[in-house]
Amino acid sequence: MTTEPRGPVDSSRVPRYAGPATFARLPRLDEVPRADIAVVGVPFDTGVSYRPGARFAPAAVREASRLLRPYHPALDVSPFATVQVADAGDIPVNPFDINEAIETVEHEASRLQSDGTKLVTIGGDHTIALPLLRAVAKRHGPVAVLHFDAHLDTWDTYFGAEYTHGTPFRRAVEEGIVDTEALSHVGTRGPLYGKRDLEEDRRLGFGIVTSSDVLRRGVDETVDALRQRIGDRPLYVSVDIDVLDPAHAPGTGTPEAGGMTSRELLEILRGLAGLNLVGGDVVEVAPAYDHADITSVAASHVAYDLISLFTLDSAGPREEQT
């Protein structure tokens, strides 16, 4: 027997600014038998190297998501009517111990995915990408990674620390949880410590599409190149909101001039339709530096597009849980 997914609160009956601030006003995970897709927050920013505050992002992005509507015209999908999407709340992580926090995120992400539920995670800083990749690799083996970011995040250490928001993808390569034939940065820009940063990144297996490349080549050519590199591999998408220009995302910890527009980012994401997406995150929103919720609104739309992409892959009859 099938059962209809429980969708968001009806905005014609309850104003968007009223009621609990779950993501897109969706039901909580404990209000449904199970979820095909779960949105989970990780309020953690102990790994940042400059401006803190991303621990407050899950709440801010949920609040900004109140205006999201149930039909996605660009992808022609109604994600909340097609599959069950729910808000799983936040993973409670230790703000004083990075190693323990990483272990907690990995454990909780693995638990939430144990029945096949796919996760869209709202950070938090980019440190959390490592345990999230560990969790998906347990189910799918080494995964392709599409990393949207102003920065490489493949540095070795900061002040001797191996686990920071600038090191997760280097650790992931070292641990063998990512497919080094299908790793891509998109939107990188700005000064580096030296040319060796690029050489090291290339040695780890990453290809780079800079923000300037996106400008000159355009969205369609960028998408074609990424799809060829990814193929049919299981794909994890990690979006650092600082991939956007500060005009589109001022509320972030390490802003860099010359970034992509929110339109370019969303169009590239939509170009991934049909790929084997197995997980995704949006991280590094720092609400204290935001203006008129510009950054939180952008992040909420990124999460919505990831959910919609999952839905295109997950659509089908659901079995009622007993």
mmCIF file of C-alpha atoms in Angstrom:
data_model
loop_
_atom_site.group_PDB
_atom_site.id
_atom_site.type_symbol
_atom_site.label_atom_id
_atom_site.label_comp_id
_atom_site.label_asym_id
_atom_site.label_seq_id
_atom_site.Cartn_x
_atom_site.Cartn_y
_atom_site.Cartn_z
ATOM 1 C CA MET A 1 0.000 0.000 0.000
ATOM 2 C CA THR A 2 1.226 3.471 -0.836
ATOM 3 C CA THR A 3 0.806 6.612 1.210
ATOM 4 C CA GLU A 4 0.962 10.222 0.102
ATOM 5 C CA PRO A 5 3.942 12.213 1.364
ATOM 6 C CA ARG A 6 3.188 14.775 4.024
ATOM 7 C CA GLY A 7 4.174 18.153 2.638
ATOM 8 C CA PRO A 8 4.756 21.661 3.990
ATOM 9 C CA VAL A 9 2.285 23.655 6.034
ATOM 10 C CA ASP A 10 -0.363 25.213 3.763
ATOM 11 C CA SER A 11 0.559 28.885 3.422
ATOM 12 C CA SER A 12 -3.025 29.742 2.500
ATOM 13 C CA ARG A 13 -4.049 28.698 6.000
ATOM 14 C CA VAL A 14 -0.983 29.585 8.089
ATOM 15 C CA PRO A 15 1.043 32.669 7.056
ATOM 16 C CA ARG A 16 4.631 31.929 6.048
ATOM 17 C CA TYR A 17 5.991 33.970 8.940
ATOM 18 C CA ALA A 18 4.045 31.925 11.504
ATOM 19 C CA GLY A 19 4.553 28.459 12.917
ATOM 20 C CA PRO A 20 7.629 26.315 13.515
ATOM 21 C CA ALA A 21 10.659 27.136 11.362
ATOM 22 C CA THR A 22 11.441 23.729 9.914
ATOM 23 C CA PHE A 23 13.108 23.753 6.512
ATOM 24 C CA ALA A 24 10.530 24.916 3.943
ATOM 25 C CA ARG A 25 7.897 24.396 6.691
ATOM 26 C CA LEU A 26 8.174 20.637 6.205
ATOM 27 C CA PRO A 27 7.214 18.082 8.862
ATOM 28 C CA ARG A 28 9.798 16.986 11.393
ATOM 29 C CA LEU A 29 11.343 13.579 10.894
ATOM 30 C CA ASP A 30 9.582 12.272 14.019
ATOM 31 C CA GLU A 31 6.205 13.252 12.500
ATOM 32 C CA VAL A 32 6.436 10.869 9.520
ATOM 33 C CA PRO A 33 6.958 7.081 9.295
ATOM 34 C CA ARG A 34 10.198 7.581 7.362
ATOM 35 C CA ALA A 35 11.766 10.028 4.947
ATOM 36 C CA ASP A 36 13.186 9.573 1.464
ATOM 37 C CA ILE A 37 15.113 12.823 1.921
ATOM 38 C CA ALA A 38 16.017 14.481 5.214
ATOM 39 C CA VAL A 39 17.337 17.980 5.822
ATOM 40 C CA VAL A 40 19.686 18.056 8.804
ATOM 41 C CA GLY A 41 21.619 20.897 10.389
ATOM 42 C CA VAL A 42 25.121 20.809 11.847
ATOM 43 C CA PRO A 43 25.595 23.944 13.993
ATOM 44 C CA PHE A 44 29.389 23.779 14.190
ATOM 45 C CA ASP A 45 32.094 26.324 13.322
ATOM 46 C CA THR A 46 35.071 25.370 15.465
ATOM 47 C CA GLY A 47 37.085 24.623 12.314
ATOM 48 C CA VAL A 48 36.999 28.148 10.868
ATOM 49 C CA SER A 49 40.198 30.096 10.251
ATOM 50 C CA TYR A 50 38.782 33.626 10.053
ATOM 51 C CA ARG A 51 35.250 34.866 10.861
ATOM 52 C CA PRO A 52 33.163 32.565 13.085
ATOM 53 C CA GLY A 53 29.380 32.314 13.194
ATOM 54 C CA ALA A 54 28.410 29.436 10.890
ATOM 55 C CA ARG A 55 27.081 27.563 13.923
ATOM 56 C CA PHE A 56 24.021 29.792 13.602
ATOM 57 C CA ALA A 57 23.462 28.949 9.931
ATOM 58 C CA PRO A 58 21.013 26.030 10.230
ATOM 59 C CA ALA A 59 18.511 28.203 12.090
ATOM 60 C CA ALA A 60 19.006 31.153 9.733
ATOM 61 C CA VAL A 61 18.670 29.051 6.575
ATOM 62 C CA ARG A 62 15.534 27.379 7.897
ATOM 63 C CA GLU A 63 14.043 30.793 8.643
ATOM 64 C CA ALA A 64 14.909 32.011 5.132
ATOM 65 C CA SER A 65 13.382 28.874 3.617
ATOM 66 C CA ARG A 66 9.864 29.849 4.742
ATOM 67 C CA LEU A 67 9.300 31.492 1.344
ATOM 68 C CA LEU A 68 10.146 28.396 -0.704
ATOM 69 C CA ARG A 69 7.188 27.085 -2.673
ATOM 70 C CA PRO A 70 6.373 23.453 -3.463
ATOM 71 C CA TYR A 71 6.780 23.456 -7.274
ATOM 72 C CA HIS A 72 10.183 23.842 -8.962
ATOM 73 C CA PRO A 73 9.452 25.134 -12.479
ATOM 74 C CA ALA A 74 13.047 24.960 -13.781
ATOM 75 C CA LEU A 75 13.225 21.218 -13.038
ATOM 76 C CA ASP A 76 9.474 20.608 -13.485
ATOM 77 C CA VAL A 77 9.158 18.755 -10.194
ATOM 78 C CA SER A 78 7.118 19.081 -7.009
ATOM 79 C CA PRO A 79 9.646 17.574 -4.621
ATOM 80 C CA PHE A 80 7.519 17.587 -1.492
ATOM 81 C CA ALA A 81 4.574 15.898 -3.239
ATOM 82 C CA THR A 82 6.676 13.274 -4.991
ATOM 83 C CA VAL A 83 8.653 11.813 -2.087
ATOM 84 C CA GLN A 84 8.661 12.278 1.666
ATOM 85 C CA VAL A 85 10.978 15.085 2.696
ATOM 86 C CA ALA A 86 11.385 15.924 6.381
ATOM 87 C CA ASP A 87 13.465 18.076 8.691
ATOM 88 C CA ALA A 88 15.682 15.928 10.911
ATOM 89 C CA GLY A 89 16.667 18.798 13.211
ATOM 90 C CA ASP A 90 20.279 19.418 14.181
ATOM 91 C CA ILE A 91 23.109 17.055 15.005
ATOM 92 C CA PRO A 92 24.347 18.109 18.463
ATOM 93 C CA VAL A 93 28.118 18.382 18.173
ATOM 94 C CA ASN A 94 30.766 19.250 20.738
ATOM 95 C CA PRO A 95 31.906 22.837 20.032
ATOM 96 C CA PHE A 96 35.134 22.369 22.003
ATOM 97 C CA ASP A 97 36.503 19.155 20.455
ATOM 98 C CA ILE A 98 36.848 18.935 16.661
ATOM 99 C CA ASN A 99 37.730 15.232 16.666
ATOM 100 C CA GLU A 100 34.678 14.347 18.736
ATOM 101 C CA ALA A 101 32.487 16.595 16.575
ATOM 102 C CA ILE A 102 33.670 14.848 13.409
ATOM 103 C CA GLU A 103 32.936 11.445 14.944
ATOM 104 C CA THR A 104 29.463 12.586 16.012
ATOM 105 C CA VAL A 105 28.579 13.906 12.550
ATOM 106 C CA GLU A 106 29.777 10.704 10.888
ATOM 107 C CA HIS A 107 27.818 8.530 13.331
ATOM 108 C CA GLU A 108 24.600 10.521 13.088
ATOM 109 C CA ALA A 109 24.771 10.892 9.312
ATOM 110 C CA SER A 110 25.304 7.135 8.982
ATOM 111 C CA ARG A 111 22.348 6.483 11.282
ATOM 112 C CA LEU A 112 20.042 8.819 9.376
ATOM 113 C CA GLN A 113 21.003 7.160 6.066
ATOM 114 C CA SER A 114 20.783 3.590 7.346
ATOM 115 C CA ASP A 115 17.334 3.009 5.786
ATOM 116 C CA GLY A 116 18.227 4.619 2.460
ATOM 117 C CA THR A 117 17.294 8.171 3.362
ATOM 118 C CA LYS A 118 19.348 10.760 1.478
ATOM 119 C CA LEU A 119 20.686 13.778 3.354
ATOM 120 C CA VAL A 120 20.866 17.440 2.508
ATOM 121 C CA THR A 121 22.997 18.961 5.249
ATOM 122 C CA ILE A 122 23.099 22.597 6.317
ATOM 123 C CA GLY A 123 26.357 23.583 8.008
ATOM 124 C CA GLY A 124 28.222 24.688 9.893
ATOM 125 C CA ASP A 125 31.688 25.147 8.517
ATOM 126 C CA HIS A 126 33.291 23.026 5.814
ATOM 127 C CA THR A 127 35.000 20.717 8.292
ATOM 128 C CA ILE A 128 31.769 18.716 8.335
ATOM 129 C CA ALA A 129 32.190 17.638 4.708
ATOM 130 C CA LEU A 130 34.747 15.029 5.796
ATOM 131 C CA PRO A 131 32.477 13.016 8.133
ATOM 132 C CA LEU A 132 29.583 13.387 5.687
ATOM 133 C CA LEU A 133 31.761 11.914 2.932
ATOM 134 C CA ARG A 134 32.782 9.098 5.259
ATOM 135 C CA ALA A 135 29.115 8.307 5.857
ATOM 136 C CA VAL A 136 28.137 8.183 2.163
ATOM 137 C CA ALA A 137 31.257 6.187 1.288
ATOM 138 C CA LYS A 138 30.140 3.477 3.725
ATOM 139 C CA ARG A 139 27.067 2.954 1.540
ATOM 140 C CA HIS A 140 28.396 3.722 -1.925
ATOM 141 C CA GLY A 141 32.157 3.314 -1.836
ATOM 142 C CA PRO A 142 34.438 6.141 -3.024
ATOM 143 C CA VAL A 143 32.283 8.915 -4.474
ATOM 144 C CA ALA A 144 32.746 11.616 -7.087
ATOM 145 C CA VAL A 145 32.852 15.082 -5.525
ATOM 146 C CA LEU A 146 31.650 18.338 -6.997
ATOM 147 C CA HIS A 147 32.949 21.074 -4.718
ATOM 148 C CA PHE A 148 31.648 24.630 -5.143
ATOM 149 C CA ASP A 149 33.932 27.020 -3.268
ATOM 150 C CA ALA A 150 36.076 30.120 -3.540
ATOM 151 C CA HIS A 151 38.876 28.066 -1.972
ATOM 152 C CA LEU A 152 40.517 24.709 -2.619
ATOM 153 C CA ASP A 153 40.072 23.275 0.895
ATOM 154 C CA THR A 154 42.875 20.803 0.183
ATOM 155 C CA TRP A 155 45.497 22.346 2.441
ATOM 156 C CA ASP A 156 47.395 20.037 4.752
ATOM 157 C CA THR A 157 47.232 21.723 8.165
ATOM 158 C CA TYR A 158 46.546 25.008 9.931
ATOM 159 C CA PHE A 159 48.720 25.652 12.994
ATOM 160 C CA GLY A 160 49.515 21.947 12.923
ATOM 161 C CA ALA A 161 45.811 20.946 13.017
ATOM 162 C CA GLU A 162 44.769 18.327 10.460
ATOM 163 C CA TYR A 163 41.015 18.885 10.773
ATOM 164 C CA THR A 164 39.819 22.369 9.837
ATOM 165 C CA HIS A 165 37.465 23.897 7.275
ATOM 166 C CA GLY A 166 40.408 24.223 4.874
ATOM 167 C CA THR A 167 41.493 20.571 4.922
ATOM 168 C CA PRO A 168 38.473 18.229 4.500
ATOM 169 C CA PHE A 169 39.067 17.207 0.894
ATOM 170 C CA ARG A 170 42.750 16.454 1.384
ATOM 171 C CA ARG A 171 41.825 14.169 4.288
ATOM 172 C CA ALA A 172 39.092 12.579 2.152
ATOM 173 C CA VAL A 173 41.586 11.741 -0.594
ATOM 174 C CA GLU A 174 44.054 10.354 1.947
ATOM 175 C CA GLU A 175 41.327 8.158 3.467
ATOM 176 C CA GLY A 176 40.317 6.762 0.079
ATOM 177 C CA ILE A 177 36.653 7.749 0.412
ATOM 178 C CA VAL A 178 36.497 9.789 -2.803
ATOM 179 C CA ASP A 179 36.999 8.791 -6.432
ATOM 180 C CA THR A 180 40.140 10.612 -7.548
ATOM 181 C CA GLU A 181 39.123 10.244 -11.203
ATOM 182 C CA ALA A 182 36.087 12.477 -10.632
ATOM 183 C CA LEU A 183 36.928 15.360 -8.310
ATOM 184 C CA SER A 184 36.136 18.935 -9.307
ATOM 185 C CA HIS A 185 36.309 22.394 -7.780
ATOM 186 C CA VAL A 186 33.969 25.012 -9.215
ATOM 187 C CA GLY A 187 34.165 28.751 -8.565
ATOM 188 C CA THR A 188 37.635 28.960 -7.052
ATOM 189 C CA ARG A 189 39.369 32.329 -7.153
ATOM 190 C CA GLY A 190 41.483 34.742 -5.155
ATOM 191 C CA PRO A 191 45.087 34.723 -3.926
ATOM 192 C CA LEU A 192 46.836 31.558 -2.752
ATOM 193 C CA TYR A 193 49.843 30.956 -0.526
ATOM 194 C CA GLY A 194 51.835 29.934 -3.577
ATOM 195 C CA LYS A 195 51.771 28.077 -6.890
ATOM 196 C CA ARG A 196 52.453 24.883 -4.979
ATOM 197 C CA ASP A 197 48.854 24.992 -3.673
ATOM 198 C CA LEU A 198 47.633 24.332 -7.202
ATOM 199 C CA GLU A 199 50.259 21.676 -7.841
ATOM 200 C CA GLU A 200 49.330 19.832 -4.653
ATOM 201 C CA ASP A 201 45.635 20.090 -5.477
ATOM 202 C CA ARG A 202 46.238 18.643 -8.940
ATOM 203 C CA ARG A 203 48.267 15.806 -7.445
ATOM 204 C CA LEU A 204 45.284 14.913 -5.235
ATOM 205 C CA GLY A 205 43.173 14.495 -8.365
ATOM 206 C CA PHE A 206 41.104 17.670 -8.541
ATOM 207 C CA GLY A 207 40.157 19.492 -11.693
ATOM 208 C CA ILE A 208 39.407 23.200 -11.401
ATOM 209 C CA VAL A 209 36.759 25.392 -12.987
ATOM 210 C CA THR A 210 37.412 28.899 -11.703
ATOM 211 C CA SER A 211 34.785 31.601 -11.382
ATOM 212 C CA SER A 212 36.446 33.278 -14.387
ATOM 213 C CA ASP A 213 36.055 30.054 -16.368
ATOM 214 C CA VAL A 214 32.331 30.050 -15.614
ATOM 215 C CA LEU A 215 32.099 33.660 -16.783
ATOM 216 C CA ARG A 216 33.956 33.039 -20.045
ATOM 217 C CA ARG A 217 32.652 29.570 -20.922
ATOM 218 C CA GLY A 218 29.123 29.987 -19.667
ATOM 219 C CA VAL A 219 26.901 27.654 -17.677
ATOM 220 C CA ASP A 220 26.144 25.137 -20.432
ATOM 221 C CA GLU A 221 29.771 24.439 -21.319
ATOM 222 C CA THR A 222 30.658 24.220 -17.628
ATOM 223 C CA VAL A 223 27.884 21.708 -16.995
ATOM 224 C CA ASP A 224 28.887 19.586 -19.989
ATOM 225 C CA ALA A 225 32.484 19.370 -18.764
ATOM 226 C CA LEU A 226 31.412 18.452 -15.230
ATOM 227 C CA ARG A 227 28.970 15.787 -16.407
ATOM 228 C CA GLN A 228 31.658 14.175 -18.559
ATOM 229 C CA ARG A 229 34.036 14.058 -15.605
ATOM 230 C CA ILE A 230 31.432 12.646 -13.219
ATOM 231 C CA GLY A 231 29.822 10.088 -15.533
ATOM 232 C CA ASP A 232 27.536 7.630 -13.754
ATOM 233 C CA ARG A 233 29.545 7.569 -10.516
ATOM 234 C CA PRO A 234 27.805 8.183 -7.182
ATOM 235 C CA LEU A 235 28.109 11.938 -6.668
ATOM 236 C CA TYR A 236 28.413 14.092 -3.563
ATOM 237 C CA VAL A 237 27.862 17.842 -3.994
ATOM 238 C CA SER A 238 29.360 20.226 -1.431
ATOM 239 C CA VAL A 239 28.507 23.918 -1.683
ATOM 240 C CA ASP A 240 30.461 26.482 0.292
ATOM 241 C CA ILE A 241 28.302 29.589 0.021
ATOM 242 C CA ASP A 242 31.430 31.710 -0.442
ATOM 243 C CA VAL A 243 31.542 30.369 -4.003
ATOM 244 C CA LEU A 244 29.170 33.273 -4.585
ATOM 245 C CA ASP A 245 30.466 36.805 -4.920
ATOM 246 C CA PRO A 246 30.113 38.814 -1.690
ATOM 247 C CA ALA A 247 27.409 40.824 -3.481
ATOM 248 C CA HIS A 248 25.320 37.630 -3.470
ATOM 249 C CA ALA A 249 26.591 36.138 -0.199
ATOM 250 C CA PRO A 250 28.062 38.699 2.206
ATOM 251 C CA GLY A 251 27.310 36.546 5.227
ATOM 252 C CA THR A 252 30.219 34.136 5.129
ATOM 253 C CA GLY A 253 33.472 33.633 6.963
ATOM 254 C CA THR A 254 36.094 34.056 4.222
ATOM 255 C CA PRO A 255 34.663 36.194 1.395
ATOM 256 C CA GLU A 256 36.557 36.642 -1.879
ATOM 257 C CA ALA A 257 35.846 39.175 -4.625
ATOM 258 C CA GLY A 258 35.050 38.054 -8.168
ATOM 259 C CA GLY A 259 32.686 35.205 -7.430
ATOM 260 C CA MET A 260 29.779 33.570 -9.217
ATOM 261 C CA THR A 261 26.242 34.893 -9.121
ATOM 262 C CA SER A 262 23.509 32.975 -7.368
ATOM 263 C CA ARG A 263 21.874 32.515 -10.773
ATOM 264 C CA GLU A 264 25.008 30.839 -12.179
ATOM 265 C CA LEU A 265 25.294 28.529 -9.183
ATOM 266 C CA LEU A 266 21.659 27.430 -9.322
ATOM 267 C CA GLU A 267 21.782 26.892 -13.086
ATOM 268 C CA ILE A 268 24.879 24.702 -12.783
ATOM 269 C CA LEU A 269 23.209 22.667 -10.045
ATOM 270 C CA ARG A 270 20.109 22.207 -12.212
ATOM 271 C CA GLY A 271 22.373 20.980 -14.993
ATOM 272 C CA LEU A 272 23.201 17.958 -12.837
ATOM 273 C CA ALA A 273 19.715 16.500 -13.268
ATOM 274 C CA GLY A 274 19.877 12.771 -13.964
ATOM 275 C CA LEU A 275 23.239 12.156 -12.317
ATOM 276 C CA ASN A 276 23.601 9.671 -9.456
ATOM 277 C CA LEU A 277 23.463 12.164 -6.585
ATOM 278 C CA VAL A 278 23.926 10.475 -3.193
ATOM 279 C CA GLY A 279 24.487 13.396 -0.811
ATOM 280 C CA GLY A 280 24.903 17.117 -0.569
ATOM 281 C CA ASP A 281 25.580 20.002 1.760
ATOM 282 C CA VAL A 282 25.560 23.786 1.866
ATOM 283 C CA VAL A 283 27.969 25.296 4.383
ATOM 284 C CA GLU A 284 29.718 28.432 5.658
ATOM 285 C CA VAL A 285 26.727 30.760 6.002
ATOM 286 C CA ALA A 286 27.602 33.212 8.813
ATOM 287 C CA PRO A 287 24.373 35.077 9.626
ATOM 288 C CA ALA A 288 26.034 37.767 11.745
ATOM 289 C CA TYR A 289 27.699 39.142 8.603
ATOM 290 C CA ASP A 290 24.615 38.854 6.409
ATOM 291 C CA HIS A 291 22.446 41.724 5.144
ATOM 292 C CA ALA A 292 18.675 41.370 4.683
ATOM 293 C CA ASP A 293 19.154 37.568 4.760
ATOM 294 C CA ILE A 294 20.776 37.620 1.288
ATOM 295 C CA THR A 295 23.128 34.745 2.084
ATOM 296 C CA SER A 296 20.593 32.648 3.975
ATOM 297 C CA VAL A 297 18.087 33.011 1.141
ATOM 298 C CA ALA A 298 20.704 31.868 -1.380
ATOM 299 C CA ALA A 299 21.611 28.889 0.802
ATOM 300 C CA SER A 300 17.961 27.913 1.232
ATOM 301 C CA HIS A 301 17.555 27.834 -2.552
ATOM 302 C CA VAL A 302 20.697 25.726 -2.925
ATOM 303 C CA ALA A 303 19.285 23.208 -0.453
ATOM 304 C CA TYR A 304 15.920 23.271 -2.262
ATOM 305 C CA ASP A 305 17.621 22.555 -5.591
ATOM 306 C CA LEU A 306 19.569 19.667 -4.067
ATOM 307 C CA ILE A 307 16.309 18.231 -2.711
ATOM 308 C CA SER A 308 14.710 18.619 -6.133
ATOM 309 C CA LEU A 309 17.627 16.843 -7.824
ATOM 310 C CA PHE A 310 17.313 13.986 -5.317
ATOM 311 C CA THR A 311 13.599 13.828 -6.063
ATOM 312 C CA LEU A 312 14.161 13.378 -9.788
ATOM 313 C CA ASP A 313 16.294 10.350 -8.946
ATOM 314 C CA SER A 314 14.024 9.005 -6.177
ATOM 315 C CA ALA A 315 10.548 9.410 -7.714
ATOM 316 C CA GLY A 316 8.401 6.340 -7.595
ATOM 317 C CA PRO A 317 5.757 4.647 -5.447
ATOM 318 C CA ARG A 318 6.511 4.543 -1.739
ATOM 319 C CA GLU A 319 5.686 1.583 0.409
ATOM 320 C CA GLU A 320 3.720 2.377 3.528
ATOM 321 C CA GLN A 321 5.765 1.591 6.625
ATOM 322 C CA THR A 322 4.179 -0.669 9.221
#
